[in-house]
CSV table of C-alpha atoms and ligand atoms in Angstrom, one decimal:
chain,number,residue,atom,x,y,z
A,77,UNK,CA,79.5,119.3,94.9
A,78,UNK,CA,78.8,118.8,91.2
A,79,UNK,CA,76.3,120.0,88.7
A,80,UNK,CA,75.5,117.2,86.4
A,81,UNK,CA,72.2,118.7,85.3
A,82,UNK,CA,73.8,121.9,84.1
A,83,UNK,CA,76.5,120.0,82.2
A,84,UNK,CA,73.8,117.7,80.5
A,85,UNK,CA,71.7,120.8,79.5
A,86,UNK,CA,74.6,122.0,77.3
A,87,UNK,CA,74.9,118.7,75.4
A,88,UNK,CA,71.3,117.6,75.6
A,89,UNK,CA,70.4,117.6,71.8
A,90,UNK,CA,73.4,115.4,71.0
A,91,UNK,CA,72.9,113.1,73.9
A,92,UNK,CA,69.2,112.7,73.3
A,93,UNK,CA,69.7,111.9,69.7
A,94,UNK,CA,72.3,109.3,70.5
A,95,UNK,CA,70.0,107.7,73.1
A,96,UNK,CA,67.2,107.6,70.5
A,97,UNK,CA,69.5,106.0,68.0
A,98,UNK,CA,70.7,103.3,70.4
A,99,UNK,CA,67.2,102.6,71.7
A,100,UNK,CA,66.0,102.1,68.1
A,101,UNK,CA,68.9,99.8,67.3
A,102,UNK,CA,68.3,97.8,70.5
A,103,UNK,CA,72.0,96.9,70.5
A,104,UNK,CA,72.4,97.5,74.2
A,105,UNK,CA,75.3,95.2,74.7
A,106,UNK,CA,78.4,95.5,72.4
A,107,UNK,CA,76.7,98.0,70.1
A,108,UNK,CA,79.0,99.8,67.8
A,109,UNK,CA,79.5,102.8,70.1
A,110,UNK,CA,81.4,100.6,72.5
A,111,UNK,CA,84.3,99.8,70.1
A,112,UNK,CA,84.2,103.3,68.7
A,113,UNK,CA,84.5,104.8,72.2
A,114,UNK,CA,87.4,102.5,73.0
A,115,UNK,CA,89.2,103.6,69.8
A,116,UNK,CA,88.5,107.3,70.4
A,117,UNK,CA,89.7,107.1,74.0
A,118,UNK,CA,92.9,105.3,72.9
A,119,UNK,CA,93.5,108.0,70.4
A,120,UNK,CA,93.0,110.7,73.1
A,121,UNK,CA,95.3,109.0,75.6
A,122,UNK,CA,97.8,108.0,72.9
A,123,UNK,CA,97.7,104.4,74.2
A,124,UNK,CA,97.5,101.3,72.1
A,125,UNK,CA,94.6,99.5,73.8
A,126,UNK,CA,91.5,100.6,75.7
A,127,UNK,CA,89.3,97.9,77.2
A,128,UNK,CA,86.0,99.1,78.6
A,129,UNK,CA,84.3,97.5,81.5
A,130,UNK,CA,81.5,97.9,84.0
A,131,UNK,CA,83.2,100.3,86.6
A,132,UNK,CA,86.5,101.4,87.9
A,133,UNK,CA,86.6,98.8,90.7
A,134,UNK,CA,86.2,96.0,88.1
A,135,UNK,CA,89.0,97.6,86.1
A,136,UNK,CA,91.3,97.4,89.1
A,137,UNK,CA,90.3,93.8,89.8
A,138,UNK,CA,90.7,92.7,86.1
A,139,UNK,CA,94.1,94.4,86.0
A,140,UNK,CA,95.3,92.3,88.9
A,141,UNK,CA,93.8,89.2,87.3
A,142,UNK,CA,95.6,89.8,84.0
A,143,UNK,CA,98.9,90.0,85.9
A,144,UNK,CA,98.1,86.5,87.2
A,145,UNK,CA,99.1,87.4,90.8
A,146,UNK,CA,98.8,84.6,93.3
A,147,UNK,CA,97.3,84.5,96.8
A,148,UNK,CA,99.9,85.8,99.2
A,149,UNK,CA,101.6,88.1,96.6
A,150,UNK,CA,102.1,91.5,98.0
A,151,UNK,CA,100.8,94.6,96.3
A,152,UNK,CA,101.9,98.0,97.5
A,153,UNK,CA,99.4,100.9,97.4
A,154,UNK,CA,98.6,103.9,99.5
A,155,UNK,CA,96.6,104.2,102.7
A,156,UNK,CA,95.0,107.5,101.6
A,157,UNK,CA,92.7,106.5,98.8
A,158,UNK,CA,89.2,105.2,98.0
A,159,UNK,CA,88.5,101.7,99.4
A,160,UNK,CA,88.2,100.1,95.9
A,161,UNK,CA,92.0,100.1,95.5
A,162,UNK,CA,92.4,97.9,98.6
A,163,UNK,CA,89.2,95.9,98.4
A,164,UNK,CA,90.1,94.3,95.1
A,165,UNK,CA,93.4,93.0,96.6
A,166,UNK,CA,91.4,91.4,99.4
A,167,UNK,CA,89.0,89.8,96.9
A,168,UNK,CA,91.8,88.1,95.0
A,169,UNK,CA,93.6,86.9,98.1
A,170,UNK,CA,96.5,89.3,97.5
A,171,UNK,CA,98.2,91.0,100.4
A,172,UNK,CA,97.8,94.8,100.5
A,173,UNK,CA,100.8,96.7,101.8
A,174,UNK,CA,99.7,100.2,102.6
A,175,UNK,CA,102.2,103.0,102.6
A,176,UNK,CA,101.9,106.7,103.2
A,177,UNK,CA,101.5,109.7,100.9
A,178,UNK,CA,103.4,113.0,100.8
A,179,UNK,CA,101.6,115.7,102.9
A,180,UNK,CA,101.5,118.3,100.1
A,181,UNK,CA,100.6,116.4,96.9
A,182,UNK,CA,98.9,113.5,98.8
A,183,UNK,CA,100.3,110.9,96.4
A,184,UNK,CA,102.6,107.9,97.0
A,185,UNK,CA,105.7,108.4,99.2
A,186,UNK,CA,108.6,107.1,97.2
A,187,UNK,CA,111.0,106.5,100.1
A,188,UNK,CA,108.4,104.3,101.8
A,189,UNK,CA,107.7,102.5,98.5
A,190,UNK,CA,111.3,101.5,98.3
A,191,UNK,CA,111.4,100.3,101.9
A,192,UNK,CA,108.2,98.3,101.5
A,193,UNK,CA,109.5,96.0,98.8
A,194,UNK,CA,110.1,92.4,99.9
A,195,UNK,CA,110.7,89.2,97.9
A,196,UNK,CA,106.9,88.7,97.8
A,197,UNK,CA,106.2,92.1,96.2
A,198,UNK,CA,104.7,91.7,92.8
A,199,UNK,CA,103.0,95.0,91.9
A,200,UNK,CA,102.6,98.7,92.8
A,201,UNK,CA,99.3,100.6,92.5
A,202,UNK,CA,99.9,104.3,92.7
A,203,UNK,CA,96.7,106.4,92.9
A,204,UNK,CA,96.6,109.7,91.1
A,205,UNK,CA,94.6,111.3,93.9
A,206,UNK,CA,92.3,114.2,93.4
A,207,UNK,CA,93.4,114.8,89.7
A,208,UNK,CA,97.2,114.9,89.8
A,209,UNK,CA,99.7,112.1,89.1
A,210,UNK,CA,101.9,110.4,91.6
A,211,UNK,CA,105.7,110.6,90.9
A,212,UNK,CA,105.5,108.1,88.1
A,213,UNK,CA,109.1,108.5,86.9
A,214,UNK,CA,110.4,107.4,90.3
A,215,UNK,CA,107.8,104.6,90.6
A,216,UNK,CA,108.6,103.2,87.1
A,217,UNK,CA,112.4,103.4,88.0
A,218,UNK,CA,111.8,101.3,91.2
A,219,UNK,CA,109.5,98.9,89.4
A,220,UNK,CA,112.1,98.3,86.7
A,221,UNK,CA,114.8,97.8,89.3
A,222,UNK,CA,112.8,95.1,91.2
A,223,UNK,CA,110.9,93.7,88.2
A,224,UNK,CA,107.4,94.8,89.5
A,225,UNK,CA,104.2,95.6,87.7
A,226,UNK,CA,102.6,99.0,87.9
A,227,UNK,CA,98.9,99.6,87.8
A,228,UNK,CA,97.9,103.2,87.8
A,229,UNK,CA,94.6,103.9,89.5
A,230,UNK,CA,93.6,106.8,87.3
A,231,UNK,CA,90.0,107.0,88.4
A,232,UNK,CA,90.4,110.6,89.5
A,233,UNK,CA,93.0,112.0,87.0
A,234,UNK,CA,91.9,111.1,83.4
A,235,UNK,CA,93.2,113.7,81.1
A,236,UNK,CA,96.2,114.9,83.3
A,237,UNK,CA,99.5,115.2,81.6
A,238,UNK,CA,102.7,113.8,83.1
A,239,UNK,CA,106.0,115.3,82.2
A,240,UNK,CA,109.2,113.3,82.5
A,241,UNK,CA,112.6,114.9,83.3
A,242,UNK,CA,113.6,114.7,79.6
A,243,UNK,CA,110.4,116.8,78.8
A,244,UNK,CA,108.6,113.9,77.3
A,245,UNK,CA,104.8,114.0,78.1
A,246,UNK,CA,102.4,111.2,78.6
A,247,UNK,CA,98.8,111.0,79.6
A,248,UNK,CA,98.1,109.8,83.2
A,249,UNK,CA,97.3,106.1,83.3
A,250,UNK,CA,99.4,105.2,80.2
A,251,UNK,CA,102.8,105.1,81.9
A,252,UNK,CA,102.5,101.9,84.0
A,253,UNK,CA,101.9,98.4,82.6
A,254,UNK,CA,98.2,99.0,83.1
A,255,UNK,CA,96.0,102.0,83.9
A,256,UNK,CA,92.4,101.9,85.2
A,257,UNK,CA,89.7,104.4,85.3
A,258,UNK,CA,86.1,105.0,86.3
A,259,UNK,CA,83.3,106.7,84.4
A,260,UNK,CA,81.1,107.1,87.6
A,261,UNK,CA,78.9,110.2,86.9
A,262,UNK,CA,80.8,112.6,89.1
A,263,UNK,CA,84.3,111.6,87.8
A,264,UNK,CA,86.0,114.0,85.4
A,265,UNK,CA,84.8,111.9,82.4
A,266,UNK,CA,81.5,110.6,83.8
A,267,UNK,CA,78.7,108.6,82.1
A,268,UNK,CA,75.1,108.4,83.3
A,269,UNK,CA,75.5,105.3,85.3
A,270,UNK,CA,78.5,103.0,86.0
A,271,UNK,CA,81.4,102.5,83.6
A,272,UNK,CA,85.1,101.9,83.6
A,273,UNK,CA,88.1,101.1,81.4
A,274,UNK,CA,91.6,99.8,81.4
A,275,UNK,CA,94.4,101.0,79.2
A,276,UNK,CA,97.7,99.4,78.2
A,277,UNK,CA,100.4,99.4,75.5
A,278,UNK,CA,101.0,95.7,76.0
A,279,UNK,CA,99.2,93.6,73.3
A,280,UNK,CA,99.2,90.3,75.3
A,281,UNK,CA,97.8,92.0,78.4
A,282,UNK,CA,95.1,93.6,76.2
A,283,UNK,CA,94.1,90.2,74.8
A,284,UNK,CA,94.0,88.7,78.2
A,285,UNK,CA,91.8,91.6,79.6
A,286,UNK,CA,89.3,91.2,76.8
A,287,UNK,CA,89.0,87.6,77.6
A,288,UNK,CA,88.8,88.2,81.4
A,289,UNK,CA,86.1,90.8,80.9
A,290,UNK,CA,84.1,88.2,79.0
A,291,UNK,CA,84.0,85.2,81.4
A,292,UNK,CA,87.5,84.1,80.3
A,293,UNK,CA,86.3,83.2,76.9
A,294,UNK,CA,88.6,82.9,73.9
A,295,UNK,CA,86.5,81.4,71.1
A,296,UNK,CA,82.8,81.5,71.7
A,297,UNK,CA,81.9,79.0,74.5
A,298,UNK,CA,85.5,77.9,75.0
A,299,UNK,CA,86.9,79.2,78.3
A,300,UNK,CA,90.7,79.6,78.9
A,301,UNK,CA,90.6,81.1,82.3
A,302,UNK,CA,88.3,82.2,85.1
A,303,UNK,CA,86.9,85.5,84.1
A,304,UNK,CA,84.2,87.9,85.1
A,305,UNK,CA,81.3,89.6,83.3
A,306,UNK,CA,82.2,93.3,83.1
A,307,UNK,CA,81.0,95.4,80.2
A,308,UNK,CA,80.4,99.0,79.4
A,309,UNK,CA,76.9,99.1,77.9
A,310,UNK,CA,76.2,100.8,74.6
A,311,UNK,CA,74.1,103.6,76.1
A,312,UNK,CA,77.0,104.6,78.4
A,313,UNK,CA,79.5,104.3,75.6
A,314,UNK,CA,77.3,106.6,73.4
A,315,UNK,CA,77.2,109.2,76.2
A,316,UNK,CA,81.0,109.0,76.7
A,317,UNK,CA,81.7,109.5,73.0
A,318,UNK,CA,79.8,112.8,73.2
A,319,UNK,CA,81.5,113.9,76.4
A,320,UNK,CA,85.1,112.8,75.5
A,321,UNK,CA,85.7,115.7,73.0
A,322,UNK,CA,84.8,118.1,75.9
A,323,UNK,CA,87.2,116.5,78.4
A,324,UNK,CA,90.0,119.1,78.0
A,325,UNK,CA,87.5,122.0,78.2
A,326,UNK,CA,86.0,120.4,81.3
A,327,UNK,CA,89.5,120.2,82.9
A,328,UNK,CA,90.2,123.8,82.0
A,329,UNK,CA,86.9,124.8,83.7
A,330,UNK,CA,87.9,122.9,86.8
A,331,UNK,CA,91.4,124.5,86.8
A,332,UNK,CA,89.8,128.0,86.6
A,333,UNK,CA,87.7,127.2,89.7
A,334,UNK,CA,90.8,126.0,91.5
A,335,UNK,CA,92.7,129.2,90.6
A,336,UNK,CA,89.8,131.3,91.9
A,337,UNK,CA,89.8,129.4,95.2
A,338,UNK,CA,93.7,129.6,95.4
A,339,UNK,CA,93.6,133.4,95.0
A,340,UNK,CA,90.8,133.8,97.5
A,341,UNK,CA,92.4,131.8,100.2
A,342,UNK,CA,96.0,132.8,99.7
A,343,UNK,CA,96.2,135.1,102.8
A,344,UNK,CA,94.3,132.9,105.1
A,345,UNK,CA,96.9,131.3,107.4
A,346,UNK,CA,94.6,128.4,108.5
A,347,UNK,CA,94.1,127.2,104.9
A,348,UNK,CA,96.6,125.3,102.8
A,349,UNK,CA,95.5,125.2,99.2
A,350,UNK,CA,96.3,122.2,97.0
A,351,UNK,CA,100.0,121.9,95.9
A,352,UNK,CA,100.7,121.5,92.2
A,353,UNK,CA,103.5,119.0,91.6
A,354,UNK,CA,106.2,119.9,89.1
A,355,UNK,CA,105.7,116.8,87.0
A,356,UNK,CA,101.9,116.7,86.5
A,357,UNK,CA,99.1,118.9,85.4
A,358,UNK,CA,96.2,118.9,87.9
A,359,UNK,CA,92.7,118.2,86.5
A,360,UNK,CA,91.0,118.8,89.9
A,361,UNK,CA,88.7,115.9,90.4
A,362,UNK,CA,88.5,117.4,93.9
A,363,UNK,CA,89.7,120.8,95.3
A,364,UNK,CA,90.9,119.7,98.7
A,365,UNK,CA,92.0,122.1,101.4
A,366,UNK,CA,94.1,121.3,104.4
A,367,UNK,CA,92.8,123.1,107.5
A,368,UNK,CA,95.3,124.1,110.2
A,369,UNK,CA,94.0,124.3,113.9
A,370,UNK,CA,90.4,124.5,112.7
A,371,UNK,CA,87.2,123.0,114.0
A,372,UNK,CA,86.4,121.3,110.7
A,373,UNK,CA,83.0,120.2,111.7
A,374,UNK,CA,82.1,123.7,112.7
A,375,UNK,CA,83.2,125.0,109.4
A,376,UNK,CA,81.1,122.4,107.6
A,377,UNK,CA,78.1,123.4,109.7
A,378,UNK,CA,78.7,127.1,109.0
A,379,UNK,CA,78.9,126.4,105.2
A,380,UNK,CA,75.8,124.2,105.3
A,381,UNK,CA,73.8,127.1,106.8
A,382,UNK,CA,74.4,128.8,103.4
A,383,UNK,CA,73.6,125.6,101.5
A,384,UNK,CA,77.3,125.2,100.6
A,385,UNK,CA,78.2,121.5,100.5
A,386,UNK,CA,81.6,120.3,101.5
A,387,UNK,CA,83.0,116.8,101.8
A,388,UNK,CA,85.7,114.9,103.6
A,389,UNK,CA,87.7,112.7,101.2
A,390,UNK,CA,88.7,110.6,103.1
A,391,UNK,CA,87.7,110.6,106.8
A,392,UNK,CA,89.2,107.4,108.0
A,393,UNK,CA,92.6,105.8,106.9
A,394,UNK,CA,92.0,102.5,105.2
A,395,UNK,CA,94.5,100.7,107.5
A,396,UNK,CA,92.2,101.4,110.5
A,397,UNK,CA,89.0,100.2,108.7
A,398,UNK,CA,87.2,97.2,110.2
A,399,UNK,CA,87.1,95.4,106.9
A,400,UNK,CA,90.9,95.2,106.5
A,401,UNK,CA,91.9,94.2,110.1
A,402,UNK,CA,93.0,90.8,108.9
A,403,UNK,CA,96.1,92.4,107.3
A,404,UNK,CA,99.1,93.6,109.2
A,405,UNK,CA,99.8,97.3,108.5
A,406,UNK,CA,102.7,99.4,109.7
A,407,UNK,CA,100.6,101.9,111.4
A,408,UNK,CA,103.5,104.1,112.7
A,409,UNK,CA,104.5,104.8,109.1
A,410,UNK,CA,101.0,106.0,108.1
A,411,UNK,CA,101.0,109.3,110.1
A,412,UNK,CA,100.6,111.6,107.2
A,413,UNK,CA,97.4,109.7,106.2
A,414,UNK,CA,96.1,109.9,109.8
A,415,UNK,CA,96.7,113.6,109.9
A,416,UNK,CA,95.2,114.2,106.4
A,417,UNK,CA,92.0,112.4,107.4
A,418,UNK,CA,91.6,115.0,110.2
A,419,UNK,CA,92.5,118.1,108.1
A,420,UNK,CA,91.2,117.8,104.6
A,421,UNK,CA,88.0,119.4,103.3
A,422,UNK,CA,86.9,119.4,99.7
A,423,UNK,CA,84.9,122.2,98.3
A,424,UNK,CA,82.5,122.1,95.3
A,425,UNK,CA,84.3,122.0,92.0
A,426,UNK,CA,82.7,121.2,88.6
A,427,UNK,CA,82.5,122.3,85.1
A,428,UNK,CA,79.5,124.6,85.5
A,429,UNK,CA,80.5,126.9,88.4
A,430,UNK,CA,79.8,130.6,88.0
A,431,UNK,CA,81.9,133.4,89.3
A,432,UNK,CA,79.0,134.4,91.5
A,433,UNK,CA,78.9,131.0,93.1
A,434,UNK,CA,82.6,131.1,93.7
A,435,UNK,CA,82.4,134.5,95.2
A,436,UNK,CA,79.7,133.4,97.5
A,437,UNK,CA,81.5,130.2,98.6
A,438,UNK,CA,84.9,131.9,99.2
A,439,UNK,CA,83.2,134.8,101.1
A,440,UNK,CA,81.5,132.4,103.4
A,441,UNK,CA,84.6,130.3,104.0
A,442,UNK,CA,86.6,133.4,104.9
A,443,UNK,CA,83.8,134.7,107.1
A,444,UNK,CA,84.2,131.6,109.3
A,445,UNK,CA,87.9,132.4,109.8
A,446,UNK,CA,87.6,136.1,110.2
A,447,UNK,CA,85.0,135.9,112.9
B,187,PLP,C1,86.0,106.1,91.9
B,187,PLP,C2,87.2,105.4,92.2
B,187,PLP,C3,87.4,104.0,92.0
B,187,PLP,C4,86.3,103.1,91.7
B,187,PLP,O1,85.5,103.4,90.6
B,187,PLP,P1,84.0,102.9,90.5
B,187,PLP,O2,83.6,103.1,89.0
B,187,PLP,O3,83.2,103.6,91.4
B,187,PLP,O4,84.0,101.4,90.8
B,187,PLP,C5,88.6,103.5,92.3
B,187,PLP,N1,89.6,104.2,92.7
B,187,PLP,C6,89.5,105.5,92.9
B,187,PLP,C7,90.7,106.3,93.4
B,187,PLP,C8,88.3,106.2,92.7
B,187,PLP,O5,88.2,107.5,93.0
């Protein structure tokens, strides 16, 4: 699905030099690359503060902790996402309210968001699924109207640009009160292990987050709040500093792959290619097809014969997962997610794909449908 070896080969001299340098310094925790990376990412995103941490799940959890939400507070997010988004709500004793996504962009349904708000609602967590932003302008409008916090789960869309109706542009993840991201190796900006970050323009939230990430400490060995231990280590920060200047070029490579797939599948009636929303660029963390009246398992088996990987993101709606049955979900309103879980199929997409590989994959996909 990804080619991390090919990508590493292209930046190997710089990476290896950086690794040698950090190994020699032995500053594995809070070495200078950590603060430098935070500053450089903040500059790239045009956001005031970046707080790095151990992974994207911690980033979500710390965002909720910084907002000081209390057990029983309701947080609205989508049913069609990676489990981390919902899991952290459970860990903090918050009540997840799951709503559906639009069938075409697969991001948060705004009408359902409005209807899901109750006096207990405290926050909204839109997920910029597969590399494209949710309708942030509408979400921020509703949040303002009801005085709610917005945490953008930007694990899959770092680098995407959101355009407001007045033509103003902002980077994904910097529009809400807080944005969270993951540097898991296969994410669009991946390190060589685990890593994550939060972003915010709010000085006081930034201060609180720095303390939360460091055991709730203010002054050394004085603790103001219950915190966690969540750090991006220096080796990972060093790698990310080398990869960040390539992020836009990585996105362009992914967009080229997506355009190739789009063109190849445009006449196949059984394949719906990913819709681009009018308000966001798409950085294609995944290239996800929707298959109409198709035996998806048979297609996956057919592709596997030719060593072509394919993945189902996500096979089961979160509201039906065993882990979350303690919560009450409005299952009748989650039909789009149920349908998507049966229809989606993600094809390989990464920064190192050759035209030859793309030709091979698209030919084999079409062969399945034309037989
Ligand atoms: C990857 C991902 C996360 C979690 O990130 P980790 O670094 O793996 O903890 C959270 N939300 C979404 C949507 C993701 O894709």
